[in-house]
Amino acid sequence: MLSLTCFSLNNTLLIQPSLLAIQPLQSPKTRSNSHVSPTNFHCLSCNNDTNSTSASQFRFSTANTSAFEFQGSSDVDLSGTQLATHFVDSGVLALWLRSCYRAKEVKRIHAVALKCLRNSVTYVNNNMISAYLKLGQLIEARKVFDGMPERNVVSWTAMINGYISFGLDDEALSMCCPKGLRREKALRFGKQLHGAIVKKMYKDDVFIGSSLVDMYAKCGEILDSRKVFNRMRKRNTVTWTSIIAGYARKGLGEEAISLFQVMKQRRVISNNLTVVSILKACGSIRALLTGQEVHAQIIKNRIQSNEYIGSTLVWFYCKCGEFHIASKVLEQIPLRSVVSWTAMISGYAGLGHEPEALEFLKEMMEEGVEPNAFTCSSALKACANLDAILQGKLIHSFANKTPASSNVFVGSALIYMYSKCGYLSDAIQVFDSMPERNLISWKTMILGYARNGRCREALKLMYRMQAEGIEMDDYIFTSVMGACGDVEWNMEPSSKHCLLS
């Protein structure tokens, strides 16, 4: 690893990027006031004097009004059209991007990259995407991704993981699979791959086997996942983690915990994903004692500061009703992302503590963290239960400016919020404008009609739902009939009114 070479001159820190080594990042709380901020900088063009500083050397000033600049004589305003005559070193930009804790810092460095890098550098763009996603700026990350002339596996992986962290699984899937391929087709495609793997005699490969276990589990086919798992002669940490995560995702917490115990008995090393999965399993069945044992191991291994482990701990304690512990865990996370905040908000809202949930949403946005689809959905349900229509409309307005606006769960939460607060016309408008609907969307709109005394419209929507091939459960029918049982229908019964076979 190359070392950092720097020296002080006239209150200015000179750094040679060619010798720059990536240093461990500090949390915002541990950074001193003297930390050099990347938020104010501009480029200077280099003169032709051979004795002047080379283009690969930069000057970082510690003064408040100072700049991140080339060492030279004539200024170039970043807002203008003139650019520096030499390249900005990509290593420095990548370093600063990894050091950013605020979105505006990333945007300013982004501006410098656009102005001063003549050729788009994939390495810098990948760091830009990661920096934006780390701070919850999904739209900005996608803009960088779309503008890249060349992308590598890091670019695609970062963007896919970004969509997953925002709860936009369909968007993530669309980046992995051919256009138009959804879960059902993805499962069919995966089974075809499985058949090809068996024919090619790759079935004993632990990495391919682990991928198959993971694929079936993520598609909800937990029995097929377990069959592949049981037939594997060799298993590694990824194999065990995939099957445990699959059970946890299906809400089968006891099976997941049982497998985790077997995994420990066989002395298979756990990784961070294993810990996250078992905590989710414990939360799904409110296994407080088992979860606390896992928490003790987390502290022992000093991994409690990991973003996803910390966020899952927050979610776990909220699910178990231990809000005081959840708040303490949240405070101990050095870099609180949208995932950790959402865990807290959904946890409070899910157990009837709506005012506290909305207070955490306010605090989250004050810290500059952008809510994702899960955050908006949880907050909207809290607004509905409080009849807080004004706050709900503010969240709706914000969601319209983000990818969350097209999320089916956000749409369903908006329908629920508007219909419960008596704003049925707004609920109808949201329903009609949804790009796609699921059973929850239809159910919420139908019950919204019934709740507001519009029983004829509720019944018509039930017909329409069935005509579009969506199966109706008994809950919808009995709820509508219960809400509209005393209404005078003024209709003659006929065969077209038969909804249940």
GROMACS .gro file of C-alpha atoms in nm, residues 17-343:
model
  327
   17PRO     CA    1  -0.267   1.199  -0.527
   18SER     CA    2  -0.035   0.959  -0.706
   19LEU     CA    3   0.091   0.855  -0.362
   20LEU     CA    4  -0.249   0.867  -0.198
   21ALA     CA    5  -0.363   0.567   0.003
   22ILE     CA    6  -0.720   0.504   0.101
   23GLN     CA    7  -0.745   0.550   0.476
   24PRO     CA    8  -1.012   0.409   0.710
   25LEU     CA    9  -1.310   0.638   0.728
   26GLN     CA   10  -1.414   0.811   1.047
   27SER     CA   11  -1.770   0.858   1.156
   28PRO     CA   12  -1.914   1.210   1.167
   29LYS     CA   13  -1.895   1.207   1.545
   30THR     CA   14  -1.523   1.131   1.557
   31ARG     CA   15  -1.410   1.372   1.290
   32SER     CA   16  -1.247   1.680   1.431
   33ASN     CA   17  -1.326   2.035   1.329
   34SER     CA   18  -0.993   2.050   1.154
   35HIS     CA   19  -1.093   1.773   0.916
   36VAL     CA   20  -1.041   1.893   0.562
   37SER     CA   21  -1.385   1.929   0.405
   38PRO     CA   22  -1.441   1.848   0.041
   39THR     CA   23  -1.747   2.069   0.022
   40ASN     CA   24  -1.581   2.384  -0.112
   41PHE     CA   25  -1.347   2.352  -0.405
   42HIS     CA   26  -1.280   2.465  -0.760
   43CYS     CA   27  -1.031   2.393  -1.037
   44LEU     CA   28  -0.741   2.609  -1.147
   45SER     CA   29  -0.575   2.570  -1.482
   46CYS     CA   30  -0.205   2.494  -1.478
   47ASN     CA   31   0.036   2.731  -1.649
   48ASN     CA   32   0.301   2.619  -1.890
   49ASP     CA   33   0.591   2.699  -1.661
   50THR     CA   34   0.800   2.387  -1.619
   51ASN     CA   35   0.886   2.490  -1.264
   52SER     CA   36   0.520   2.505  -1.161
   53THR     CA   37   0.344   2.228  -0.977
   54SER     CA   38   0.239   1.935  -1.195
   55ALA     CA   39  -0.122   1.869  -1.288
   56SER     CA   40  -0.132   1.566  -1.063
   57GLN     CA   41  -0.081   1.777  -0.752
   58PHE     CA   42  -0.367   1.949  -0.573
   59ARG     CA   43  -0.395   2.205  -0.297
   60PHE     CA   44  -0.649   2.154  -0.018
   61SER     CA   45  -0.697   2.465   0.193
   62THR     CA   46  -0.822   2.449   0.549
   63ALA     CA   47  -0.972   2.797   0.541
   64ASN     CA   48  -1.351   2.826   0.535
   65THR     CA   49  -1.353   3.020   0.209
   66SER     CA   50  -1.080   2.809   0.059
   67ALA     CA   51  -1.092   2.581  -0.238
   68PHE     CA   52  -0.997   2.241  -0.366
   69GLU     CA   53  -0.774   2.350  -0.650
   70PHE     CA   54  -0.486   2.289  -0.886
   71GLN     CA   55  -0.173   2.474  -0.785
   72GLY     CA   56  -0.139   2.743  -1.053
   73SER     CA   57  -0.206   3.105  -1.123
   74SER     CA   58  -0.539   3.158  -1.299
   75ASP     CA   59  -0.878   3.058  -1.159
   76VAL     CA   60  -1.143   2.869  -1.351
   77ASP     CA   61  -1.498   2.907  -1.223
   78LEU     CA   62  -1.680   2.573  -1.215
   79SER     CA   63  -2.002   2.748  -1.310
   80GLY     CA   64  -1.842   2.873  -1.631
   81THR     CA   65  -1.757   2.694  -1.952
   82GLN     CA   66  -1.378   2.700  -1.930
   83LEU     CA   67  -1.222   2.380  -1.794
   84ALA     CA   68  -0.887   2.300  -1.646
   85THR     CA   69  -0.623   2.220  -1.904
   86HIS     CA   70  -0.515   1.902  -1.725
   87PHE     CA   71  -0.695   1.603  -1.579
   88VAL     CA   72  -0.809   1.586  -1.217
   89ASP     CA   73  -0.666   1.274  -1.057
   90SER     CA   74  -0.943   1.014  -1.026
   91GLY     CA   75  -0.793   0.862  -0.712
   92VAL     CA   76  -0.845   1.185  -0.518
   93LEU     CA   77  -1.206   1.215  -0.627
   94ALA     CA   78  -1.272   0.853  -0.526
   95LEU     CA   79  -1.115   0.917  -0.186
   96TRP     CA   80  -1.331   1.222  -0.124
   97LEU     CA   81  -1.643   1.037  -0.235
   98ARG     CA   82  -1.577   0.765   0.021
   99SER     CA   83  -1.535   1.033   0.287
  100CYS     CA   84  -1.868   1.207   0.221
  101TYR     CA   85  -2.141   1.204   0.485
  102ARG     CA   86  -2.377   1.454   0.320
  103ALA     CA   87  -2.547   1.453  -0.019
  104LYS     CA   88  -2.437   1.808  -0.101
  105GLU     CA   89  -2.072   1.704  -0.063
  106VAL     CA   90  -2.119   1.428  -0.319
  107LYS     CA   91  -2.296   1.664  -0.559
  108ARG     CA   92  -2.012   1.916  -0.543
  109ILE     CA   93  -1.752   1.650  -0.609
  110HIS     CA   94  -1.976   1.523  -0.890
  111ALA     CA   95  -1.967   1.872  -1.040
  112VAL     CA   96  -1.587   1.877  -1.026
  113ALA     CA   97  -1.570   1.537  -1.198
  114LEU     CA   98  -1.797   1.656  -1.477
  115LYS     CA   99  -1.597   1.976  -1.526
  116CYS     CA  100  -1.242   1.853  -1.483
  117LEU     CA  101  -1.237   1.493  -1.607
  118ARG     CA  102  -1.221   1.494  -1.985
  119ASN     CA  103  -1.300   1.125  -2.006
  120SER     CA  104  -1.557   0.951  -1.789
  121VAL     CA  105  -1.374   0.717  -1.549
  122THR     CA  106  -1.567   0.403  -1.457
  123TYR     CA  107  -1.385   0.378  -1.124
  124VAL     CA  108  -1.491   0.730  -1.021
  125ASN     CA  109  -1.848   0.678  -1.143
  126ASN     CA  110  -1.877   0.357  -0.942
  127ASN     CA  111  -1.769   0.544  -0.630
  128MET     CA  112  -2.018   0.818  -0.718
  129ILE     CA  113  -2.302   0.565  -0.740
  130SER     CA  114  -2.201   0.407  -0.408
  131ALA     CA  115  -2.176   0.747  -0.238
  132TYR     CA  116  -2.521   0.855  -0.357
  133LEU     CA  117  -2.678   0.524  -0.256
  134LYS     CA  118  -2.511   0.534   0.086
  135LEU     CA  119  -2.687   0.867   0.144
  136GLY     CA  120  -3.023   0.751   0.007
  137GLN     CA  121  -3.000   0.945  -0.322
  138LEU     CA  122  -3.131   0.672  -0.554
  139ILE     CA  123  -3.237   0.904  -0.837
  140GLU     CA  124  -2.896   1.072  -0.849
  141ALA     CA  125  -2.724   0.733  -0.844
  142ARG     CA  126  -2.934   0.616  -1.139
  143LYS     CA  127  -2.850   0.935  -1.332
  144VAL     CA  128  -2.480   0.860  -1.291
  145PHE     CA  129  -2.536   0.496  -1.393
  146ASP     CA  130  -2.736   0.590  -1.704
  147GLY     CA  131  -2.472   0.844  -1.808
  148MET     CA  132  -2.181   0.599  -1.790
  149PRO     CA  133  -2.035   0.517  -2.134
  150GLU     CA  134  -1.887   0.198  -1.989
  151ARG     CA  135  -2.012  -0.012  -1.697
  152ASN     CA  136  -1.852  -0.306  -1.523
  153VAL     CA  137  -1.979  -0.565  -1.277
  154VAL     CA  138  -1.924  -0.321  -0.988
  155SER     CA  139  -2.153  -0.066  -1.154
  156TRP     CA  140  -2.434  -0.315  -1.206
  157THR     CA  141  -2.398  -0.473  -0.862
  158ALA     CA  142  -2.406  -0.135  -0.686
  159MET     CA  143  -2.721  -0.029  -0.871
  160ILE     CA  144  -2.900  -0.360  -0.817
  161ASN     CA  145  -2.817  -0.357  -0.444
  162GLY     CA  146  -2.935   0.005  -0.431
  163TYR     CA  147  -3.278  -0.086  -0.566
  164ILE     CA  148  -3.302  -0.377  -0.323
  165SER     CA  149  -3.215  -0.154  -0.026
  166PHE     CA  150  -3.493   0.084  -0.134
  167GLY     CA  151  -3.742  -0.202  -0.145
  168LEU     CA  152  -3.772  -0.182  -0.525
  169ASP     CA  153  -3.728  -0.553  -0.593
  170ASP     CA  154  -3.895  -0.545  -0.934
  171GLU     CA  155  -3.658  -0.274  -1.055
  172ALA     CA  156  -3.364  -0.475  -0.923
  173LEU     CA  157  -3.494  -0.787  -1.098
  174SER     CA  158  -3.542  -0.598  -1.426
  175MET     CA  159  -3.170  -0.510  -1.418
  176CYS     CA  160  -3.074  -0.874  -1.365
  177CYS     CA  161  -3.306  -1.034  -1.619
  178PRO     CA  162  -3.424  -0.958  -1.973
  179LYS     CA  163  -3.682  -0.682  -2.011
  180GLY     CA  164  -4.031  -0.787  -1.903
  181LEU     CA  165  -3.910  -1.087  -1.704
  182ARG     CA  166  -4.093  -1.093  -1.369
  183ARG     CA  167  -4.077  -1.329  -1.072
  184GLU     CA  168  -4.278  -1.612  -1.228
  185LYS     CA  169  -4.072  -1.601  -1.547
  186ALA     CA  170  -3.755  -1.558  -1.344
  187LEU     CA  171  -3.837  -1.877  -1.152
  188ARG     CA  172  -3.902  -2.062  -1.478
  189PHE     CA  173  -3.574  -1.931  -1.615
  190GLY     CA  174  -3.396  -2.042  -1.297
  191LYS     CA  175  -3.540  -2.392  -1.323
  192GLN     CA  176  -3.416  -2.416  -1.682
  193LEU     CA  177  -3.070  -2.319  -1.561
  194HIS     CA  178  -3.098  -2.582  -1.288
  195GLY     CA  179  -3.172  -2.848  -1.550
  196ALA     CA  180  -2.875  -2.739  -1.758
  197ILE     CA  181  -2.652  -2.751  -1.449
  198VAL     CA  182  -2.756  -3.112  -1.374
  199LYS     CA  183  -2.693  -3.215  -1.736
  200LYS     CA  184  -2.350  -3.054  -1.735
  201MET     CA  185  -2.257  -3.243  -1.417
  202TYR     CA  186  -2.208  -2.924  -1.214
  203LYS     CA  187  -2.445  -3.040  -0.942
  204ASP     CA  188  -2.162  -3.110  -0.695
  205ASP     CA  189  -2.015  -2.761  -0.727
  206VAL     CA  190  -2.068  -2.589  -0.389
  207PHE     CA  191  -2.087  -2.241  -0.543
  208ILE     CA  192  -2.347  -2.338  -0.803
  209GLY     CA  193  -2.542  -2.533  -0.542
  210SER     CA  194  -2.542  -2.234  -0.309
  211SER     CA  195  -2.667  -2.013  -0.591
  212LEU     CA  196  -2.953  -2.255  -0.661
  213VAL     CA  197  -3.049  -2.263  -0.293
  214ASP     CA  198  -3.051  -1.884  -0.292
  215MET     CA  199  -3.245  -1.856  -0.620
  216TYR     CA  200  -3.527  -2.088  -0.510
  217ALA     CA  201  -3.545  -1.925  -0.166
  218LYS     CA  202  -3.572  -1.574  -0.311
  219CYS     CA  203  -3.846  -1.688  -0.549
  220GLY     CA  204  -4.043  -1.819  -0.250
  221GLU     CA  205  -3.994  -2.186  -0.341
  222ILE     CA  206  -3.856  -2.284  -0.002
  223LEU     CA  207  -3.927  -2.659  -0.049
  224ASP     CA  208  -3.723  -2.669  -0.371
  225SER     CA  209  -3.453  -2.468  -0.197
  226ARG     CA  210  -3.441  -2.721   0.087
  227LYS     CA  211  -3.427  -3.014  -0.159
  228VAL     CA  212  -3.119  -2.867  -0.327
  229PHE     CA  213  -2.968  -2.795   0.015
  230ASN     CA  214  -3.024  -3.151   0.140
  231ARG     CA  215  -2.870  -3.305  -0.174
  232MET     CA  216  -2.551  -3.101  -0.156
  233ARG     CA  217  -2.248  -3.306  -0.048
  234LYS     CA  218  -2.057  -2.995   0.055
  235ARG     CA  219  -2.198  -2.676   0.202
  236ASN     CA  220  -2.034  -2.348   0.292
  237THR     CA  221  -2.137  -2.036   0.482
  238VAL     CA  222  -2.325  -1.900   0.180
  239THR     CA  223  -2.527  -2.222   0.147
  240TRP     CA  224  -2.637  -2.217   0.511
  241THR     CA  225  -2.708  -1.845   0.505
  242SER     CA  226  -2.922  -1.873   0.189
  243ILE     CA  227  -3.150  -2.143   0.331
  244ILE     CA  228  -3.179  -1.967   0.670
  245ALA     CA  229  -3.264  -1.640   0.494
  246GLY     CA  230  -3.523  -1.821   0.282
  247TYR     CA  231  -3.703  -1.958   0.588
  248ALA     CA  232  -3.686  -1.618   0.759
  249ARG     CA  233  -3.830  -1.448   0.448
  250LYS     CA  234  -4.126  -1.689   0.448
  251GLY     CA  235  -4.194  -1.618   0.816
  252LEU     CA  236  -4.082  -1.967   0.919
  253GLY     CA  237  -3.869  -1.843   1.206
  254GLU     CA  238  -3.857  -2.168   1.402
  255GLU     CA  239  -3.715  -2.362   1.106
  256ALA     CA  240  -3.456  -2.089   1.046
  257ILE     CA  241  -3.347  -2.089   1.411
  258SER     CA  242  -3.328  -2.469   1.413
  259LEU     CA  243  -3.100  -2.467   1.107
  260PHE     CA  244  -2.888  -2.196   1.265
  261GLN     CA  245  -2.835  -2.417   1.571
  262VAL     CA  246  -2.725  -2.705   1.347
  263MET     CA  247  -2.493  -2.468   1.161
  264LYS     CA  248  -2.327  -2.370   1.491
  265GLN     CA  249  -2.296  -2.734   1.599
  266ARG     CA  250  -2.112  -2.812   1.275
  267ARG     CA  251  -1.887  -2.512   1.341
  268VAL     CA  252  -1.968  -2.339   1.014
  269ILE     CA  253  -1.851  -1.978   1.035
  270SER     CA  254  -2.131  -1.721   1.020
  271ASN     CA  255  -2.103  -1.400   0.822
  272ASN     CA  256  -2.290  -1.070   0.850
  273LEU     CA  257  -2.572  -1.192   0.625
  274THR     CA  258  -2.619  -1.497   0.848
  275VAL     CA  259  -2.656  -1.268   1.149
  276VAL     CA  260  -2.905  -1.044   0.968
  277SER     CA  261  -3.110  -1.346   0.855
  278ILE     CA  262  -3.131  -1.507   1.198
  279LEU     CA  263  -3.231  -1.175   1.356
  280LYS     CA  264  -3.512  -1.147   1.101
  281ALA     CA  265  -3.619  -1.500   1.187
  282CYS     CA  266  -3.622  -1.416   1.558
  283GLY     CA  267  -3.821  -1.100   1.492
  284SER     CA  268  -4.080  -1.281   1.281
  285ILE     CA  269  -4.176  -1.506   1.575
  286ARG     CA  270  -4.076  -1.257   1.850
  287ALA     CA  271  -3.808  -1.489   1.987
  288LEU     CA  272  -3.659  -1.224   2.217
  289LEU     CA  273  -3.421  -1.448   2.412
  290THR     CA  274  -3.266  -1.607   2.102
  291GLY     CA  275  -3.228  -1.265   1.942
  292GLN     CA  276  -3.059  -1.129   2.253
  293GLU     CA  277  -2.812  -1.420   2.242
  294VAL     CA  278  -2.730  -1.325   1.883
  295HIS     CA  279  -2.695  -0.960   1.993
  296ALA     CA  280  -2.445  -1.067   2.259
  297GLN     CA  281  -2.237  -1.243   1.993
  298ILE     CA  282  -2.257  -0.932   1.774
  299ILE     CA  283  -2.112  -0.721   2.056
  300LYS     CA  284  -1.847  -0.983   2.128
  301ASN     CA  285  -1.737  -0.982   1.762
  302ARG     CA  286  -1.755  -0.600   1.749
  303ILE     CA  287  -1.979  -0.585   1.443
  304GLN     CA  288  -2.267  -0.388   1.597
  305SER     CA  289  -2.162  -0.077   1.402
  306ASN     CA  290  -2.232  -0.252   1.071
  307GLU     CA  291  -2.516  -0.065   0.901
  308TYR     CA  292  -2.732  -0.364   0.811
  309ILE     CA  293  -2.672  -0.554   1.133
  310GLY     CA  294  -2.754  -0.243   1.336
  311SER     CA  295  -3.067  -0.177   1.130
  312THR     CA  296  -3.186  -0.535   1.169
  313LEU     CA  297  -3.127  -0.516   1.544
  314VAL     CA  298  -3.344  -0.204   1.555
  315TRP     CA  299  -3.616  -0.384   1.360
  316PHE     CA  300  -3.589  -0.696   1.579
  317TYR     CA  301  -3.629  -0.509   1.908
  318CYS     CA  302  -3.919  -0.306   1.766
  319LYS     CA  303  -4.094  -0.628   1.659
  320CYS     CA  304  -4.049  -0.758   2.014
  321GLY     CA  305  -4.185  -0.433   2.161
  322GLU     CA  306  -3.851  -0.335   2.316
  323PHE     CA  307  -3.852   0.024   2.185
  324HIS     CA  308  -3.612   0.155   2.447
  325ILE     CA  309  -3.342  -0.092   2.342
  326ALA     CA  310  -3.416  -0.025   1.975
  327SER     CA  311  -3.360   0.349   2.029
  328LYS     CA  312  -3.026   0.281   2.200
  329VAL     CA  313  -2.913   0.059   1.913
  330LEU     CA  314  -3.012   0.327   1.661
  331GLU     CA  315  -2.807   0.588   1.846
  332GLN     CA  316  -2.501   0.361   1.838
  333ILE     CA  317  -2.503   0.322   1.458
  334PRO     CA  318  -2.229   0.562   1.336
  335LEU     CA  319  -2.379   0.619   0.992
  336ARG     CA  320  -2.758   0.593   1.004
  337SER     CA  321  -2.892   0.521   0.657
  338VAL     CA  322  -3.246   0.494   0.524
  339VAL     CA  323  -3.245   0.125   0.624
  340SER     CA  324  -3.186   0.189   0.995
  341TRP     CA  325  -3.432   0.480   1.009
  342THR     CA  326  -3.699   0.280   0.827
  343ALA     CA  327  -3.657  -0.009   1.070
   0.00000   0.00000   0.00000
